[in-house]
Rosetta silent file (secondary structure, phi, psi, omega in degrees, C-alpha in Angstrom):
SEQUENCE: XXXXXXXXXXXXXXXXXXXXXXXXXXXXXXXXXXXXXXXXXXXXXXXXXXXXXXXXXXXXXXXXXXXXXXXXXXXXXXXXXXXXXXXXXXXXXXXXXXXXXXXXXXXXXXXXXXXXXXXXXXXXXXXXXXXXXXXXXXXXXXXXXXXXXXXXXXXXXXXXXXXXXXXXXXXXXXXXXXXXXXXXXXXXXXXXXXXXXXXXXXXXXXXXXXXXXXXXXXXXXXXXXXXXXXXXXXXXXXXXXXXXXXXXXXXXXXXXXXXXXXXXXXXXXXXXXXXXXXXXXXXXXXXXXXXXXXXXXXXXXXXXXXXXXXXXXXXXXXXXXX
SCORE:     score description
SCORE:     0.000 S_00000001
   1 L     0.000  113.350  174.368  -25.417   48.283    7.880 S_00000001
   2 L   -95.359  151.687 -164.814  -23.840   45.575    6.040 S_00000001
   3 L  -101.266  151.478  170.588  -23.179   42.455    8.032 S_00000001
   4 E   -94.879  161.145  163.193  -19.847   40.208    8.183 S_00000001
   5 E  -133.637  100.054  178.297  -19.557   36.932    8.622 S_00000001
   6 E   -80.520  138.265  175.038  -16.011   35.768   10.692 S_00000001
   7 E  -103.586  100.655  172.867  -14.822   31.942   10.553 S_00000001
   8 E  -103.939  110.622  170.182  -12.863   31.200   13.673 S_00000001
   9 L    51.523   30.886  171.563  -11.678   27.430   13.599 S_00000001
  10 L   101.702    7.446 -174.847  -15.312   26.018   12.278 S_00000001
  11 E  -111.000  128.116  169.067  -17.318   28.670   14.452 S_00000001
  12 E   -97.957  152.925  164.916  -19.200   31.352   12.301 S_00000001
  13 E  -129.972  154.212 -170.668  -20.034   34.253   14.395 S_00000001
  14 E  -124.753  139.240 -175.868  -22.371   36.874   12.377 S_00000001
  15 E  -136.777  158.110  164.530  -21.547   40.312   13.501 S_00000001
  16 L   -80.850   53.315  162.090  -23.599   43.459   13.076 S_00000001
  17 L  -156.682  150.055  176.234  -20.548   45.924   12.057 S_00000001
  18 L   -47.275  122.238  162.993  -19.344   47.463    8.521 S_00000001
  19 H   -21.208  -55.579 -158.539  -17.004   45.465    6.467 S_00000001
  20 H   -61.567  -53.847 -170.173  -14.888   48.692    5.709 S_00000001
  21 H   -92.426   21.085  168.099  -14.250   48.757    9.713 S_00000001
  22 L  -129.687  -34.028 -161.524  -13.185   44.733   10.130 S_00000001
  23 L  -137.329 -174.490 -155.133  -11.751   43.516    6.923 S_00000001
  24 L  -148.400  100.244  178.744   -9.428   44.534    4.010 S_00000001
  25 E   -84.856  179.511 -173.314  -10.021   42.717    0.610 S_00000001
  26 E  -168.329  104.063 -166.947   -7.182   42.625   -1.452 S_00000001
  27 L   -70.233  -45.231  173.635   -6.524   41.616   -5.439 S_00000001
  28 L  -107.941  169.337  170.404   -3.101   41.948   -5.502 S_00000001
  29 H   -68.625  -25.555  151.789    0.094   41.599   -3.973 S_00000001
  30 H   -52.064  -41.160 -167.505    1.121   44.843   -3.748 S_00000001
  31 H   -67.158  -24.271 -174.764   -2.483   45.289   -2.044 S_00000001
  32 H   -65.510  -64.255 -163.962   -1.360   42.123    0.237 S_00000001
  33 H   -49.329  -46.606 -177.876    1.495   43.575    1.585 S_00000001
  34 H   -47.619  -48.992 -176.132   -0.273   46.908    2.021 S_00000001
  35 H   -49.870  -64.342 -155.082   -3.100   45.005    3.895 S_00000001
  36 H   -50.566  -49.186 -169.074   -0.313   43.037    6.149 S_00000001
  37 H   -49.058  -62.604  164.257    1.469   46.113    7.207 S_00000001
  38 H   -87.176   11.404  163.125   -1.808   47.125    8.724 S_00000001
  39 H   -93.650  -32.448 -179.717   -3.207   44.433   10.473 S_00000001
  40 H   -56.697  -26.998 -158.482    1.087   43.986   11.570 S_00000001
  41 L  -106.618   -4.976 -155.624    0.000   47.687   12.964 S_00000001
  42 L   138.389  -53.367 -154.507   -3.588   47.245   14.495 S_00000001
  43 L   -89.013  129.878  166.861   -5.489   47.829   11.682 S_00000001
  44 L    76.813   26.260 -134.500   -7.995   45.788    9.588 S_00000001
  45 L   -76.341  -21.415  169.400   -6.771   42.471   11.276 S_00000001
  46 E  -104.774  145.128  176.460   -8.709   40.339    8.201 S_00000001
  47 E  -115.344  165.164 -170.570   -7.415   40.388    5.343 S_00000001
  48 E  -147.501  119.609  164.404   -9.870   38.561    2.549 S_00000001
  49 E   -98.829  151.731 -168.931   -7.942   37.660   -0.920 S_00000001
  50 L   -97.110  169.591 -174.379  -10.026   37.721   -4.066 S_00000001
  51 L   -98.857  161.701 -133.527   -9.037   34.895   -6.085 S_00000001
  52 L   148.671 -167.656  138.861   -6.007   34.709   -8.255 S_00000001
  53 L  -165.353  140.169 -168.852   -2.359   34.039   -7.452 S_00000001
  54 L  -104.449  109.762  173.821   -0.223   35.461   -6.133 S_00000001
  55 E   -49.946  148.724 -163.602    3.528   34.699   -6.206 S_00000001
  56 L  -111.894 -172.741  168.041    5.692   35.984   -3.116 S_00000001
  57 L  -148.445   -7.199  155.270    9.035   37.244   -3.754 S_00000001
  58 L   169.251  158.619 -145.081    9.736   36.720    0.122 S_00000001
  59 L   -65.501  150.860 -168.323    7.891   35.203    2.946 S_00000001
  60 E   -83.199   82.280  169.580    4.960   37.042    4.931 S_00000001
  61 E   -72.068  100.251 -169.446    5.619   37.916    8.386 S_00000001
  62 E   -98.239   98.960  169.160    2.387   37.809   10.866 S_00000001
  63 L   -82.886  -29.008  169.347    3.286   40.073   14.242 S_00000001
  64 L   -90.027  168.479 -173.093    0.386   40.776   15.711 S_00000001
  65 L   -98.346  161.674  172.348   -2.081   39.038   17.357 S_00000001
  66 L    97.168   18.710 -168.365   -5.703   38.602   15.909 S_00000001
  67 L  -107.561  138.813  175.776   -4.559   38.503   12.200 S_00000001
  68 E  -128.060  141.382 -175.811   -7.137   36.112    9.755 S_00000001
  69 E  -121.537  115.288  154.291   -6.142   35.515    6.453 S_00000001
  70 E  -141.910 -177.710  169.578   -8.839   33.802    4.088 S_00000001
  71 E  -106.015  171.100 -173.174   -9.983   33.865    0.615 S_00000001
  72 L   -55.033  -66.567 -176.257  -13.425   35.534   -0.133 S_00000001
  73 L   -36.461  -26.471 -170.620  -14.740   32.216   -2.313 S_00000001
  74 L    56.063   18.878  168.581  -13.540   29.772    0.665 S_00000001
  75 L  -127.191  118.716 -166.036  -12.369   27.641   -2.119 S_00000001
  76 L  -111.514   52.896  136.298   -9.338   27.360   -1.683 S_00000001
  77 L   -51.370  -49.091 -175.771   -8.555   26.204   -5.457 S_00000001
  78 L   -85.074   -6.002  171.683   -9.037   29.229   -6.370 S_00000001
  79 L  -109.477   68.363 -137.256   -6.494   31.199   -4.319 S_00000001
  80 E   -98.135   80.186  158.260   -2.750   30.320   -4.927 S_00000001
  81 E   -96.104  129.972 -157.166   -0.399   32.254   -2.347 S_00000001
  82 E  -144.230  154.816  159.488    2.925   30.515   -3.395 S_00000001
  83 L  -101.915 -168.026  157.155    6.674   31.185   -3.761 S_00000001
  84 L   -21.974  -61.785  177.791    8.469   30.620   -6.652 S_00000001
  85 L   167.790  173.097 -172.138    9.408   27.031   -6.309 S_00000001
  86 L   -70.052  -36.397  141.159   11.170   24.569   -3.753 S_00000001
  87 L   -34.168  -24.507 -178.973   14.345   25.888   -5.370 S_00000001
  88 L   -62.967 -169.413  148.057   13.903   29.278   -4.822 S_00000001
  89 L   -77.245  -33.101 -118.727   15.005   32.263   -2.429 S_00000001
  90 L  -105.160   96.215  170.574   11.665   32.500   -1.080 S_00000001
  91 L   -93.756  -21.418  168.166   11.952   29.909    2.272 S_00000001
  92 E  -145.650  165.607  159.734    8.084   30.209    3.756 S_00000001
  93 E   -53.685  -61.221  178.467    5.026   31.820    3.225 S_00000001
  94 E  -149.704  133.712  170.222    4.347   32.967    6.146 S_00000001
  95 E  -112.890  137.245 -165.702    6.340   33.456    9.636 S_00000001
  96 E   -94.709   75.364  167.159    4.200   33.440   12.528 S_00000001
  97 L   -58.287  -37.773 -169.618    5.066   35.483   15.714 S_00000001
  98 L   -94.218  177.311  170.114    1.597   36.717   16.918 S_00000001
  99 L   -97.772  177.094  179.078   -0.958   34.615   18.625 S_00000001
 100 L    52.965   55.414  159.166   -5.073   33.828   17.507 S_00000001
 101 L   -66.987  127.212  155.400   -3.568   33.581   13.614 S_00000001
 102 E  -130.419  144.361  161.100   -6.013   32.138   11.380 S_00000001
 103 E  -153.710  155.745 -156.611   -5.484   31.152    7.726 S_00000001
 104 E  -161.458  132.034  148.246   -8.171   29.396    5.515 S_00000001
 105 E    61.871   76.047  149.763   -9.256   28.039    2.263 S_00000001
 106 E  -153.746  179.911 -171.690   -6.317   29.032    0.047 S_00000001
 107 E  -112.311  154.867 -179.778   -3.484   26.797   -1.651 S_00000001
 108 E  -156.654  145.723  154.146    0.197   27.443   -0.215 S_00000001
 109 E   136.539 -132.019 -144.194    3.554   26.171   -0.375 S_00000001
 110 L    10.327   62.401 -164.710    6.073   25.822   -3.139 S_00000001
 111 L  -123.762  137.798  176.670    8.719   27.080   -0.867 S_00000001
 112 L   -52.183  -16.476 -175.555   12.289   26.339    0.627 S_00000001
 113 L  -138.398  -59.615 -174.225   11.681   25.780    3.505 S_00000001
 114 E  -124.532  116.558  111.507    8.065   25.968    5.553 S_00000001
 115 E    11.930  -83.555 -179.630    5.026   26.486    4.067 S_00000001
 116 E  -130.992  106.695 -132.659    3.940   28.251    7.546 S_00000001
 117 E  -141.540  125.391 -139.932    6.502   28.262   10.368 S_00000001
 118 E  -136.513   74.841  149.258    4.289   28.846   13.836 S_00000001
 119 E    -7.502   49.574  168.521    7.356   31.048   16.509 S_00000001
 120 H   -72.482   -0.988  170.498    6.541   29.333   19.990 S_00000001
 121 H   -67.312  -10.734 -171.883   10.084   30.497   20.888 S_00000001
 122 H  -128.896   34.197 -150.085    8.272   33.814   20.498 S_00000001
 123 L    97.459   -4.335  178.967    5.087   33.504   21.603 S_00000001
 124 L   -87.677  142.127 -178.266    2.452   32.591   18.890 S_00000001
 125 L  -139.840 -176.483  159.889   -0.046   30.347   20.652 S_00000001
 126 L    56.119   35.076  174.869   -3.647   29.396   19.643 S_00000001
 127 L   -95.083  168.858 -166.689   -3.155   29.325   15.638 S_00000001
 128 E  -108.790   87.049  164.657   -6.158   28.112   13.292 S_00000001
 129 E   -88.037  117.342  173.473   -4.813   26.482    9.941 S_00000001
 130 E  -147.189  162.177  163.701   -7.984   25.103    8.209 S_00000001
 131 E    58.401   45.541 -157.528   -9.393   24.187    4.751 S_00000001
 132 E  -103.409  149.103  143.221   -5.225   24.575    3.085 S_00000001
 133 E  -103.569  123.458  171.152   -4.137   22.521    0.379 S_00000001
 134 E  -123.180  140.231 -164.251   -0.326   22.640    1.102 S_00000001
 135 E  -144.654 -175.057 -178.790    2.276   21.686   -1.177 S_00000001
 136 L     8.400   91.527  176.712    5.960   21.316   -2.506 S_00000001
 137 L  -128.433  135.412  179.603    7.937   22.512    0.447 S_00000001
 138 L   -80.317   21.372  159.876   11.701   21.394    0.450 S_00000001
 139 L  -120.745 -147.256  173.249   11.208   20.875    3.972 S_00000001
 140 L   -70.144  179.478  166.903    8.450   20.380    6.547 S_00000001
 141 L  -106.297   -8.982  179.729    5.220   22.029    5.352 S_00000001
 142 E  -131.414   87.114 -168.320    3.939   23.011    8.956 S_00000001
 143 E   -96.491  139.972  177.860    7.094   23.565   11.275 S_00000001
 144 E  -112.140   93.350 -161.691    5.915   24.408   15.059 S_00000001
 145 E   -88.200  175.242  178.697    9.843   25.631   16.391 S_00000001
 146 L  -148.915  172.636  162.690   10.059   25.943   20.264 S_00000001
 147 L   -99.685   95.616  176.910   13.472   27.209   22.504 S_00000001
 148 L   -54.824  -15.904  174.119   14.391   23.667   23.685 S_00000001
 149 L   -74.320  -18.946  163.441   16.635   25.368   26.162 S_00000001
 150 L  -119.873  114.007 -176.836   13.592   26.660   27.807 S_00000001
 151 L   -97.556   14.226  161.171   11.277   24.014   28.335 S_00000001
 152 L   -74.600  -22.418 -158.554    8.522   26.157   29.689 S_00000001
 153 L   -94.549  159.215  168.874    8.173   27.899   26.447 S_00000001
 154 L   158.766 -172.320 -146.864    6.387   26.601   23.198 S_00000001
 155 L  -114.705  140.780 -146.338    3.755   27.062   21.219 S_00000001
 156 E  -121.826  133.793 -172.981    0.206   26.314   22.972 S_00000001
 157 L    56.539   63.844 -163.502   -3.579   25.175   21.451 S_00000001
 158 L  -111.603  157.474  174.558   -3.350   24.864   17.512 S_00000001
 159 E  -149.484  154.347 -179.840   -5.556   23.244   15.345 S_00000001
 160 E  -146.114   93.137 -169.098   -4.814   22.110   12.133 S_00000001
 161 E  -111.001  116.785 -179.501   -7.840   21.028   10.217 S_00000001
 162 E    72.309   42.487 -136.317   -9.473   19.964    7.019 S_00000001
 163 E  -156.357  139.477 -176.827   -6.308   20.518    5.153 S_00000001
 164 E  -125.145   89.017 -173.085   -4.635   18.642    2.215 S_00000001
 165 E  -107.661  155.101 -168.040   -1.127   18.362    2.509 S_00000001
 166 E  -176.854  138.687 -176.648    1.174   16.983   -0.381 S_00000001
 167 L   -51.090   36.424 -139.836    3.740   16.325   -3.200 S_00000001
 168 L   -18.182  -71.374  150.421    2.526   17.122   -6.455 S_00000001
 169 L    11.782  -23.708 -114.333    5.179   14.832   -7.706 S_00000001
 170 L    -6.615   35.539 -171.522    4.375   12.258   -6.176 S_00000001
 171 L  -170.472  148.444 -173.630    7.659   12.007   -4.131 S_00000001
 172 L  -111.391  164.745 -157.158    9.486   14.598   -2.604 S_00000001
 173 L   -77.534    5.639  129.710   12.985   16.277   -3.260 S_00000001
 174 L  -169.168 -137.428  170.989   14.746   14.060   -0.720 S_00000001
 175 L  -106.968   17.314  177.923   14.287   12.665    2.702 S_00000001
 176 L   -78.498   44.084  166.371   14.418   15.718    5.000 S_00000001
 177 L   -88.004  158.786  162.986   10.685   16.437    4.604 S_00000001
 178 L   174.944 -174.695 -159.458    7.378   16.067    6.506 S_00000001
 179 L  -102.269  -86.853 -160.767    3.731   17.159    7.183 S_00000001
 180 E  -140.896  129.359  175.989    3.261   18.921   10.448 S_00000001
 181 E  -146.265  114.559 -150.010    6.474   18.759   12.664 S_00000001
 182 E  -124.490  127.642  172.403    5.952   20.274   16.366 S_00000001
 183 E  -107.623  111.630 -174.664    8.681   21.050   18.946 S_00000001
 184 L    69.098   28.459 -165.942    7.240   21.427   22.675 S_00000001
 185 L  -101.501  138.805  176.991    3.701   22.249   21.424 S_00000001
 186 E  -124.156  107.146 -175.513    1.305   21.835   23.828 S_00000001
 187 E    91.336  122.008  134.998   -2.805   20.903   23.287 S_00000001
 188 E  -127.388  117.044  159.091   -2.390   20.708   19.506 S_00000001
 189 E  -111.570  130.566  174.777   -5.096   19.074   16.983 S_00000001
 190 E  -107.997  113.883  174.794   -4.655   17.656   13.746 S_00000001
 191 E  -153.141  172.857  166.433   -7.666   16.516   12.122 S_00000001
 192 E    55.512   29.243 -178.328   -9.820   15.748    9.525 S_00000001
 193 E  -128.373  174.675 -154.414   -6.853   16.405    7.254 S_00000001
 194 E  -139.162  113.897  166.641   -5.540   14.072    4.025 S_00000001
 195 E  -116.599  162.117  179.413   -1.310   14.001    3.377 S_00000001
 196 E  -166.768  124.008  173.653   -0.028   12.203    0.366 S_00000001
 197 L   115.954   -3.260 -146.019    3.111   11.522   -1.123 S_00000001
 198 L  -115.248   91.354  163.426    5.823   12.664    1.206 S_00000001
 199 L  -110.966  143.487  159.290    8.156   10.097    0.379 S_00000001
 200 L   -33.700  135.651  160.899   11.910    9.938    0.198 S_00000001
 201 L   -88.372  -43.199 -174.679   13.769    9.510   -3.421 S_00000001
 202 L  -144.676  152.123  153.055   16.861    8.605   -1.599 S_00000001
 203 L    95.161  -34.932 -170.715   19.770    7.902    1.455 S_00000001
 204 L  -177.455  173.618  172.013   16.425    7.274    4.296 S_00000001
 205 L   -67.386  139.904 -167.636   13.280    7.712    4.938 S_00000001
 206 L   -77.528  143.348 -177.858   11.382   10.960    4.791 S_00000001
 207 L   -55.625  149.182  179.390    9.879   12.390    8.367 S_00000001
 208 L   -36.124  167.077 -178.415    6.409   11.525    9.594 S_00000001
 209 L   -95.156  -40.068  151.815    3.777   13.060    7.770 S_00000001
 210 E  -109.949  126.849 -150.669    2.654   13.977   11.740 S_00000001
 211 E  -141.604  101.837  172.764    5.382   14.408   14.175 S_00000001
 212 E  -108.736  163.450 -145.776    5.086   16.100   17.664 S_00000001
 213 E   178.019  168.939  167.400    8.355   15.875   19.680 S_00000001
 214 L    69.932   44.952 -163.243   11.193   17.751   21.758 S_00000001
 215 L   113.684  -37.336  163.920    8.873   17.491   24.574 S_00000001
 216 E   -72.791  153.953 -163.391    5.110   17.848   23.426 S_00000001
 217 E  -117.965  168.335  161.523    2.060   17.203   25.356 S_00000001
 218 E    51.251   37.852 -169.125   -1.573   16.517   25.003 S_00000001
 219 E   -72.678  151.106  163.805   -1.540   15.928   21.015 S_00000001
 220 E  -146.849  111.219  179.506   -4.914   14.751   19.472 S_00000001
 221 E  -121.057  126.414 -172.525   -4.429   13.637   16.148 S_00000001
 222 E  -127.299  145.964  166.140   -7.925   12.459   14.564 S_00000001
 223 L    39.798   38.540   97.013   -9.630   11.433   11.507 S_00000001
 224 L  -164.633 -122.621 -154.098   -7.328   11.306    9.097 S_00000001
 225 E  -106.424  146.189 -174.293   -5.721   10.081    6.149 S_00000001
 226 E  -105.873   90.696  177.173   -2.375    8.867    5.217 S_00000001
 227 E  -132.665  145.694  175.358   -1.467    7.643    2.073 S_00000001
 228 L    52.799   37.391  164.436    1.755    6.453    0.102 S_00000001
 229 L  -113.137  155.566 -169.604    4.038    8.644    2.790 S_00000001
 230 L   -51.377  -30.392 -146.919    7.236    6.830    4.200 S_00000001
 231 L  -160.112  115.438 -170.708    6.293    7.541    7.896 S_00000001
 232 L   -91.125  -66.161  171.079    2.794    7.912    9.319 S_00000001
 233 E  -138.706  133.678 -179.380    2.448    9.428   12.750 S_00000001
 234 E  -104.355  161.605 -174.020    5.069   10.074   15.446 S_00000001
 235 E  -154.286   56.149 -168.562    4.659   10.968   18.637 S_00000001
 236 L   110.062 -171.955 -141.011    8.781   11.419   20.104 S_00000001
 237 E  -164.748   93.042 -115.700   11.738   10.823   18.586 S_00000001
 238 L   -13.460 -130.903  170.117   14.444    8.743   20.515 S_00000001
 239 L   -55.866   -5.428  168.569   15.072   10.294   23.827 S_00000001
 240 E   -90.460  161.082 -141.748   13.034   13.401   23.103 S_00000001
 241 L  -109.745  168.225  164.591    9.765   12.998   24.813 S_00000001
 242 E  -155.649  147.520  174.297    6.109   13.134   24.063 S_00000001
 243 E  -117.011  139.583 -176.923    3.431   13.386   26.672 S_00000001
 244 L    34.174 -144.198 -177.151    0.361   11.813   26.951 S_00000001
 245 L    90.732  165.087 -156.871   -2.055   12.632   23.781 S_00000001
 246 E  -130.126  132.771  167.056   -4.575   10.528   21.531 S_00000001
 247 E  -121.594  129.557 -146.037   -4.083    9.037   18.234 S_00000001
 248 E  -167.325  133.787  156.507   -7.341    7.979   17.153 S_00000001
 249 L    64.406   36.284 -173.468   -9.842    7.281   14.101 S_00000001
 250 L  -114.643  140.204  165.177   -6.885    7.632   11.498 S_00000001
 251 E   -98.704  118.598 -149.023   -6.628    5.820    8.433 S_00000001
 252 E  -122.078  114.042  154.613   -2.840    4.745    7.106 S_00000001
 253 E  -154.732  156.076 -175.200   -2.229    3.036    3.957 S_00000001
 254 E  -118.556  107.613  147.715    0.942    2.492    1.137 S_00000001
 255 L   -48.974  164.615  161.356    0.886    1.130   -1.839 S_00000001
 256 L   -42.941  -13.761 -172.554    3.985   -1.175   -3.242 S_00000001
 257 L   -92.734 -160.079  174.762    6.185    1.323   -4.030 S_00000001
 258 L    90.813  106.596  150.935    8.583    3.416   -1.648 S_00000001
 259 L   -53.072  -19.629 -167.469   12.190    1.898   -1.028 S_00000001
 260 L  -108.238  -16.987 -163.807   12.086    3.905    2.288 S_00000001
 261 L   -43.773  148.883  171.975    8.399    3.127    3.713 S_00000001
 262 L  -159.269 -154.499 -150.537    8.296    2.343    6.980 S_00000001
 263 L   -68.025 -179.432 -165.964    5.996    2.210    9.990 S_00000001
 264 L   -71.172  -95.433 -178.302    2.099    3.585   10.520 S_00000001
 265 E  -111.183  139.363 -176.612    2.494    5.059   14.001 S_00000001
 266 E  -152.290   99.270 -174.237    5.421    5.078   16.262 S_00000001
 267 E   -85.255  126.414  174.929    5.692    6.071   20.026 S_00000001
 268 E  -118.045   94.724  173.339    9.025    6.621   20.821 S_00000001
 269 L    92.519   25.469 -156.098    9.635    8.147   24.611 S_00000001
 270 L   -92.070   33.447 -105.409    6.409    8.618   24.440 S_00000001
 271 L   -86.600  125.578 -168.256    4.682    8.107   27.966 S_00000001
 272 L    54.850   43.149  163.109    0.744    7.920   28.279 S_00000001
 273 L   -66.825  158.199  138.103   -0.453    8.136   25.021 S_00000001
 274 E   -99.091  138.068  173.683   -3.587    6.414   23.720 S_00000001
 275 E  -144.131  126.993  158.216   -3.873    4.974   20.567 S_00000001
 276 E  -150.726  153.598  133.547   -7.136    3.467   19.040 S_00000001
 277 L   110.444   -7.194  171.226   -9.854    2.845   17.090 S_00000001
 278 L   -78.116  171.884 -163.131   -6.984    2.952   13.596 S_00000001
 279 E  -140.107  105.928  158.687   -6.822    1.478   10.249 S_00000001
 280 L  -126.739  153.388  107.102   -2.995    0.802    8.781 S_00000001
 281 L  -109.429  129.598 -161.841   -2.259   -1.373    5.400 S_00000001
 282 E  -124.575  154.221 -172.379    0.674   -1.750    3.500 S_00000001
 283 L  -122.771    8.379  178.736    1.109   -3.595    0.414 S_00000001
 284 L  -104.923  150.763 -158.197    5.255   -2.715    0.877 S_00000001
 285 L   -48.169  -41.506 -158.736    7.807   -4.878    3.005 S_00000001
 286 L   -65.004  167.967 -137.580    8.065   -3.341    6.054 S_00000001
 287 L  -123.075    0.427  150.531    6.641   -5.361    8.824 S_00000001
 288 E  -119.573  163.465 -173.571    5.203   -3.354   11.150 S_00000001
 289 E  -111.913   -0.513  179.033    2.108   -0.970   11.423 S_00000001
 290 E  -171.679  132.523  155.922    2.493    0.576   15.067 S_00000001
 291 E  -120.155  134.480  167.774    5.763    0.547   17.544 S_00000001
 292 E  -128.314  137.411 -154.787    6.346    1.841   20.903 S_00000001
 293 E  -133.890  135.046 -157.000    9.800    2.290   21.844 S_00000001
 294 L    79.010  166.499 -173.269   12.178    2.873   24.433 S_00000001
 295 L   -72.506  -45.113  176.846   11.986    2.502   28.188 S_00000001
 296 L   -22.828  -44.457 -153.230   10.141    6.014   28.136 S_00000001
 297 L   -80.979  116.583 -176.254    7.502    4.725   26.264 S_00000001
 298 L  -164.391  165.114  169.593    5.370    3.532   29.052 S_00000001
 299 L    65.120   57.900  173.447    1.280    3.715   30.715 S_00000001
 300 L  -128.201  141.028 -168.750    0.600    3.418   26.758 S_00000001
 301 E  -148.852  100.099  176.499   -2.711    1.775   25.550 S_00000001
 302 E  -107.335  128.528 -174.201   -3.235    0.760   21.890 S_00000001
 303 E  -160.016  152.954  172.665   -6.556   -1.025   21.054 S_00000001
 304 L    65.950   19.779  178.547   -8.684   -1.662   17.925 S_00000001
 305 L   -78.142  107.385  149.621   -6.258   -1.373   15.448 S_00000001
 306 E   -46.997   78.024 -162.665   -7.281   -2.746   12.141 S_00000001
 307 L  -141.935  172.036  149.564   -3.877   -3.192   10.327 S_00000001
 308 L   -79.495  -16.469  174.930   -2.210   -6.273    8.179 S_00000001
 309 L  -124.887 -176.307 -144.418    0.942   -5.715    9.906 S_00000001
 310 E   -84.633  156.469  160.297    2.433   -6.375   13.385 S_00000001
 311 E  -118.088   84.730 -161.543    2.135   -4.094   16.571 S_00000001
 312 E  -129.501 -179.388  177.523    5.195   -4.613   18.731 S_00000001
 313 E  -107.412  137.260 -168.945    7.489   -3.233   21.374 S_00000001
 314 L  -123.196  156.645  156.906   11.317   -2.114   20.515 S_00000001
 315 L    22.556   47.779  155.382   14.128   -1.528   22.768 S_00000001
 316 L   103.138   33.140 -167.154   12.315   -1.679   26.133 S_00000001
 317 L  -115.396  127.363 -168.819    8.911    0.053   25.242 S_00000001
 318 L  -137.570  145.810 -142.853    5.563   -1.232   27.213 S_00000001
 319 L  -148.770  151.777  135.649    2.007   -0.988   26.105 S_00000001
 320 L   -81.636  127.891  151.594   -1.547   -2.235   26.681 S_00000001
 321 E  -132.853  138.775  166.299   -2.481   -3.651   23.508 S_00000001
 322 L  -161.590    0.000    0.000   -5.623   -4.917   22.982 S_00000001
């Protein structure tokens, strides 16, 4: 009997059952697809890529629920599932329909549109993105869509972990861009992860590097780091809402450059949040490091902020700060 070893979201579980009858390794791309189709069917629900890379010629559709993606090595240097380029046909990697998704320890991205685009208009709930380096996406690199017309629906308990997302470039291919950008998502964590780079060339600023909105609740974004992006972490968006959630144990910081930088953290509509316990510093003009905004934005408590720049209230926005 050879034994497996499954990663769910930092939990190993060691199972007693043949390889042959849990997982699917796979060298190639042809072998990828072949793999997909049958975990898409039931079958084999991990797929394990040996390392290489492999170019897409269009984006990766995950339907079922229970589908894991990693690379064997768990370095994920060494695994490159990619399109083409930012330029391409090729707009994501992978689109995400089913629920309990995991993907791990590979490199992703150079794509038109999404990196990994997470369906809560359709029902994917609970995915695990950990240990990614994600890169050059002419858009966001993590988009979480929702049906804003039904505001029951969205996408519910994600983690996003350990994860390096970022421009090679340093700057990105204009300002319509961002990190992780969540519509209605509800219980989400972002942690432990490092973005860099996702700045604007031109016309505005580039989108948060973390941005839940349209509605999301219960966010806990932790531990970590932000550097040289335009926009650090949002939490609502004018009048679309954010509810409650923690921003906590995050590090922020900009160098001089950037024509567009602009604030650390920014609650906009954002109603019971916490925020503490951060580090922002900017060596660039702009003049604050945390805003809360609007009348929405209210029962909000910011403490312990280490920053060089100001912590204020906008248009009617009220805070604890201490």
């Amino acid at each position: 009997m050879r034994y497996v070893s499954k990663i769910l979201c930092g939990i190993m579980l060691s199972l007693a059952i043949p390889l042959s009858a849990m997982a699917t390794e796979v060298g190639t791309l042809t072998e990828l697809h072949q793999a997909l189709d049958a975990a898409n069917k039931g079958l084999h629900k991990e797929i394990i890529l040996l390392d290489g890379e492999y170019v897409l010629q269009h984006a990766l559709s995950i339907q079922a629920d229970g589908v894991t993606i990693r690379s064997k090595s768990g370095n994920r240097d060494t695994v490159w599932l990619v399109g083409p380029g930012m330029d391409s046909d090729v707009g994501h990697v992978f689109h995400v329909s089913g629920s309990d998704f995991t993907l791990r320890d590979m490199t992703i991205g150079r794509v038109a549109n999404h990196a990994v685009q997470i369906h809560g208009e359709l029902n994917a709930h609970r995915p695990c993105l950990a240990n990614l380096h994600i890169l050059d996406c002419q858009e966001q690199m993590i988009k979480i869509s929702a049906n804003l017309d039904a505001p029951n629906t969205g996408c519910m308990g994600g983690v996003i972990e350990d994860c390096l997302f970022e421009y090679t470039a340093e700057i990105g291919p204009h300002f319509y861009i961002g990190g992780v950008d969540a519509h209605n998502a509800r219980d989400w964590t972002v942690r432990n992860c490092e973005f860099r780079n996702i700045t604007s060339p031109a016309q505005e600023a580039a989108e948060y590097a973390i941005h839940f909105w349209s509605g999301s609740r219960g966010t806990q974004v932790e531990n970590n780091q932000i550097i040289d992006c335009d926009r650090g972490i949002g939490f609502g968006m004018g009048d679309s809402p954010h509810f409650g959630g923690v921003i906590r144990n995050n590090i922020i910081t900009h160098g001089p450059q950037g024509f567009y930088a602009d604030v650390g953290i920014s609650l906009e509509s954002a109603s019971g949040a916490i925020v503490t316990d951060n580090q922002i510093f900017f060596q660039h003009k702009y003049p604050n490091a945390i805003e809360y905004r609007f009348p929405a934005t209210k029962n909000v408590v910011i403490s312990n902020t280490s920053t060089n720049r100001a912590v204020v209230s906008r248009d009617g926005g009220q805070a604890i700060v201490h």
